mmCIF file of C-alpha atoms in Angstrom:
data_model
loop_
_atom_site.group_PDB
_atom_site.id
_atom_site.type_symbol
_atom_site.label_atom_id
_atom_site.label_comp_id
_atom_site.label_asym_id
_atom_site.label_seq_id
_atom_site.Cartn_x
_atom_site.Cartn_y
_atom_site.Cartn_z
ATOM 1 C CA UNK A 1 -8.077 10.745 -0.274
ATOM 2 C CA UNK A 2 -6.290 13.049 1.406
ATOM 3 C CA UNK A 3 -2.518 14.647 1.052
ATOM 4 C CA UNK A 4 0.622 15.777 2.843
ATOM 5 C CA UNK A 5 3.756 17.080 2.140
ATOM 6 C CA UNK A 6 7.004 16.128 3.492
ATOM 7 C CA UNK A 7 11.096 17.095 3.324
ATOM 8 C CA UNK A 8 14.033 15.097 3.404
ATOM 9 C CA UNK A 9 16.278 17.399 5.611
ATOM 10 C CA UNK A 10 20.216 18.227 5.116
ATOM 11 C CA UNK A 11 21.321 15.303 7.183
ATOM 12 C CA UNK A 12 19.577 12.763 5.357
ATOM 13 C CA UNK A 13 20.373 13.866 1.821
ATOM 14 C CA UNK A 14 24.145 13.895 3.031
ATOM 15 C CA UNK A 15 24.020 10.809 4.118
ATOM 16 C CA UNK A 16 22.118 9.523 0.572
ATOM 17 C CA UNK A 17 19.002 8.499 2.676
ATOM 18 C CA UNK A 18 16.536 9.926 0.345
ATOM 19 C CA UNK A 19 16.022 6.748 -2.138
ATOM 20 C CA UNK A 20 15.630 4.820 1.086
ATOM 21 C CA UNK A 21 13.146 6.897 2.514
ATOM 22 C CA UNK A 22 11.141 7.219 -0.489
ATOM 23 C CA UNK A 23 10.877 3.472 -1.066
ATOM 24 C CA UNK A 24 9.765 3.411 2.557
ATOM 25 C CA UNK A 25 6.834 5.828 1.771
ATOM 26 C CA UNK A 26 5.920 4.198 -1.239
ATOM 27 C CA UNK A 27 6.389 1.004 0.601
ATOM 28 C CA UNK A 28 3.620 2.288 2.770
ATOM 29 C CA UNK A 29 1.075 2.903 0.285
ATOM 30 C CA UNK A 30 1.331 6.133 -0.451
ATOM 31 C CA UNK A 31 1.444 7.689 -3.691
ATOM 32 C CA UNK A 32 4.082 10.274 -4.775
ATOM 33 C CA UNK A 33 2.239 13.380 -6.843
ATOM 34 C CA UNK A 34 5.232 15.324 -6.646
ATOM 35 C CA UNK A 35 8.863 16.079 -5.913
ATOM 36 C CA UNK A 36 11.272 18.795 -5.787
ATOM 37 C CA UNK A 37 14.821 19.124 -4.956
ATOM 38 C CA UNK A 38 15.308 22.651 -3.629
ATOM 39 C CA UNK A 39 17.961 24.486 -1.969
ATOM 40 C CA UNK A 40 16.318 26.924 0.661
ATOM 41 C CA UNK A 41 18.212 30.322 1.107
ATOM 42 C CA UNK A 42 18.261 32.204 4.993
ATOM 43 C CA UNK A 43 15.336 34.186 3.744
ATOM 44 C CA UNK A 44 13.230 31.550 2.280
ATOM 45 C CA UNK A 45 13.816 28.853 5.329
ATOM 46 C CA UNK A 46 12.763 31.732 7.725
ATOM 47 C CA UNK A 47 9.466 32.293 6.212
ATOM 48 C CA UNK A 48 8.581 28.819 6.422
ATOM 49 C CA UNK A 49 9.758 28.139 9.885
ATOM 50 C CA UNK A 50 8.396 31.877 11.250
ATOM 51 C CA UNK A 51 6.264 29.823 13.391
ATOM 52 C CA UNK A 52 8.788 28.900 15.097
ATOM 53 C CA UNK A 53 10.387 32.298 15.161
ATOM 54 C CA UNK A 54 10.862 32.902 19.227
ATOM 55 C CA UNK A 55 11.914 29.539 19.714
ATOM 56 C CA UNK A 56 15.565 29.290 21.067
ATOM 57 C CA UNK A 57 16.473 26.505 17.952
ATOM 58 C CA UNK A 58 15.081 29.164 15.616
ATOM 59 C CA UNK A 59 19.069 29.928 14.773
ATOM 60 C CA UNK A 60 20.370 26.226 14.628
ATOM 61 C CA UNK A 61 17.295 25.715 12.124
ATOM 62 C CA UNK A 62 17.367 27.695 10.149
ATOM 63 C CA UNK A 63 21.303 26.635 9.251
ATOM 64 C CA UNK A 64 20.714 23.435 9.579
ATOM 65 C CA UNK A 65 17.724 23.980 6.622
ATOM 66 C CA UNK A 66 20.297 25.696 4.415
ATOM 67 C CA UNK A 67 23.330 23.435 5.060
ATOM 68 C CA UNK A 68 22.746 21.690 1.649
ATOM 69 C CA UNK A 69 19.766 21.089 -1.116
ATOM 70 C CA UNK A 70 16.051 19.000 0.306
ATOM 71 C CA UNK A 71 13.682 17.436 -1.109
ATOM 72 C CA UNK A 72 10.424 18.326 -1.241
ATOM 73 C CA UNK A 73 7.297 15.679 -1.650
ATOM 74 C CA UNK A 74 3.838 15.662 -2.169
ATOM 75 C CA UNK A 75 2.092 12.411 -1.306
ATOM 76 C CA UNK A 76 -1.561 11.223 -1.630
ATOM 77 C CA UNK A 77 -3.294 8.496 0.543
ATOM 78 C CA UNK A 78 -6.745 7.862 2.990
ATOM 79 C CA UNK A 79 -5.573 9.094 6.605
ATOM 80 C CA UNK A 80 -2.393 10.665 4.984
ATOM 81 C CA UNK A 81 -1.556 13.142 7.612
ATOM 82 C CA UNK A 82 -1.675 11.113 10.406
ATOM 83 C CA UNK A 83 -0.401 8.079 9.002
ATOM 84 C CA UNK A 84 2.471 10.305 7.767
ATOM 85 C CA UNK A 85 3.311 11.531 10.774
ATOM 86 C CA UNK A 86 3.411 7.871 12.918
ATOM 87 C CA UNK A 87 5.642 6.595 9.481
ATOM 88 C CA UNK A 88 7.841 9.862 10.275
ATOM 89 C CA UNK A 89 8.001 8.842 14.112
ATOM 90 C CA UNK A 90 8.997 11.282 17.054
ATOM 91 C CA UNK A 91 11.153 14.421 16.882
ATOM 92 C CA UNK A 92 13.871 12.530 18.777
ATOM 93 C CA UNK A 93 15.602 9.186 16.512
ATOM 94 C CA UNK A 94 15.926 8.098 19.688
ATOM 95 C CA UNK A 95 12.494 7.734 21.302
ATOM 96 C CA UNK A 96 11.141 7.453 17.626
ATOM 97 C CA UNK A 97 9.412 3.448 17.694
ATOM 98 C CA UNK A 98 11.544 1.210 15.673
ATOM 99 C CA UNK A 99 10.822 1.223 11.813
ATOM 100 C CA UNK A 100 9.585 4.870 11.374
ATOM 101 C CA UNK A 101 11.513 7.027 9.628
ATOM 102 C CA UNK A 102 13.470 9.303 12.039
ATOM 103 C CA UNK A 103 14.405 6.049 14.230
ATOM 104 C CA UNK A 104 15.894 4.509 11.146
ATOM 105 C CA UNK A 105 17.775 7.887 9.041
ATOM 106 C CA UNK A 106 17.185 10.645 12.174
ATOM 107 C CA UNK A 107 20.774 11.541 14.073
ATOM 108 C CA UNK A 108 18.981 13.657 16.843
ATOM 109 C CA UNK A 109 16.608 16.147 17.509
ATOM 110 C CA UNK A 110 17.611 18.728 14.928
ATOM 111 C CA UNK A 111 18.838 16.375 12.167
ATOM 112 C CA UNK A 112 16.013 14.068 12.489
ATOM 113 C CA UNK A 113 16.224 13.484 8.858
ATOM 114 C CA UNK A 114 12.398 14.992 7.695
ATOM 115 C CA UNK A 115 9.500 17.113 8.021
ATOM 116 C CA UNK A 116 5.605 16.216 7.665
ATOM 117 C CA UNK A 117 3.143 18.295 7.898
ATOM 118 C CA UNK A 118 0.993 18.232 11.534
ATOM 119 C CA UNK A 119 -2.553 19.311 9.914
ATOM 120 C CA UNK A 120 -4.615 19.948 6.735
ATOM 121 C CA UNK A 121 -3.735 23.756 7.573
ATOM 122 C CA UNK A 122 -0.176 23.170 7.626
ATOM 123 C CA UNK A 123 -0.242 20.595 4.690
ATOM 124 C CA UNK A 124 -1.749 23.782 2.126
ATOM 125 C CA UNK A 125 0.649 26.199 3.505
ATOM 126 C CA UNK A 126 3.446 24.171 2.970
ATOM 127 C CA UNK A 127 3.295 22.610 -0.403
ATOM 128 C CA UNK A 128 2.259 25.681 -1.946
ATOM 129 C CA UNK A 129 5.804 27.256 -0.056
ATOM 130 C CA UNK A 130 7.603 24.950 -2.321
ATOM 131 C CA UNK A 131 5.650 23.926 -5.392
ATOM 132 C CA UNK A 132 2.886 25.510 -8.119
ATOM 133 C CA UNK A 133 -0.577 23.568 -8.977
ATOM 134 C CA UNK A 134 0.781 22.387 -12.464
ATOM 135 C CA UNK A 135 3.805 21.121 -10.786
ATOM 136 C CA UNK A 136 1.884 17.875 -9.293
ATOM 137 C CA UNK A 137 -0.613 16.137 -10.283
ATOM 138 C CA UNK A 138 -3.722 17.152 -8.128
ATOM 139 C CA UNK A 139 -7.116 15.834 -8.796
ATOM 140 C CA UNK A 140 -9.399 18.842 -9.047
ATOM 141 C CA UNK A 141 -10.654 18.979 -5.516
ATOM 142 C CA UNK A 142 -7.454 21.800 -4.281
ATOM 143 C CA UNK A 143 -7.766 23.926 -7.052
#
């Protein structure tokens, strides 16, 4: 098994996407092993974007990530990074194939509705940003 973590961006939990999207991972076969809904402040959405510090969006981001509360996901399956990331589709809705996740609740590049993580690096970095061990249910093997 592996895992990966995802967030339902500003746009999306406006617009009341986030049961849809859900249903669509689970729909998918992945199983959810945890969930937070968390409001990032300036500070905190800068240290988990700092990678993409230098970057001209940096600003927009980083506003965008604070314009109103995400949620935050664990989820466990065989091949979950890379499956996770073809469900999430492209950066851009609008290239994004038809069914995946940013083509159906994305509005453009920067509100493209959610994150995934892009490698098993990235996946520990990130779901330890946002949650604790006892807060999902982990079998033994990342503790």
């Amino acid at each position: 098994m592996q895992y990966s973590f995802g967030i339902i961006k500003p746009d999306a939990m406006q617009k009341k996407h986030y049961g849809k999207i859900l249903d669509d991972i689970a729909c998918a076969g992945y199983k959810l092993i945890g969930l937070k809904l968390f409001h990032l402040t300036e500070e905190k959405a800068k240290n988990f974007y700092a990678k993409h510090e230098n970057k001209p969006f940096f600003d927009e981001l980083i506003q965008y990530m604070c314009l109103s509360p995400v949620l935050c996901f664990v989820i466990q399956k065989e091949n979950a990074i890379n499956d996770f990331r073809a469900l999430v589709g492209n950066t851009d809705p609008k290239l994004a194939e038809k069914n995946t996740l940013r083509h159906k609740y994305g509005q453009d590049v920067s509100a493209n509705a959610i994150h995934a993580s892009d490698s098993e690096a990235s996946f520990d970095r990130e779901w330890r940003f946002f949650f604790t061990e006892n807060e999902l249910y982990f079998p033994n093997d990342l503790q």
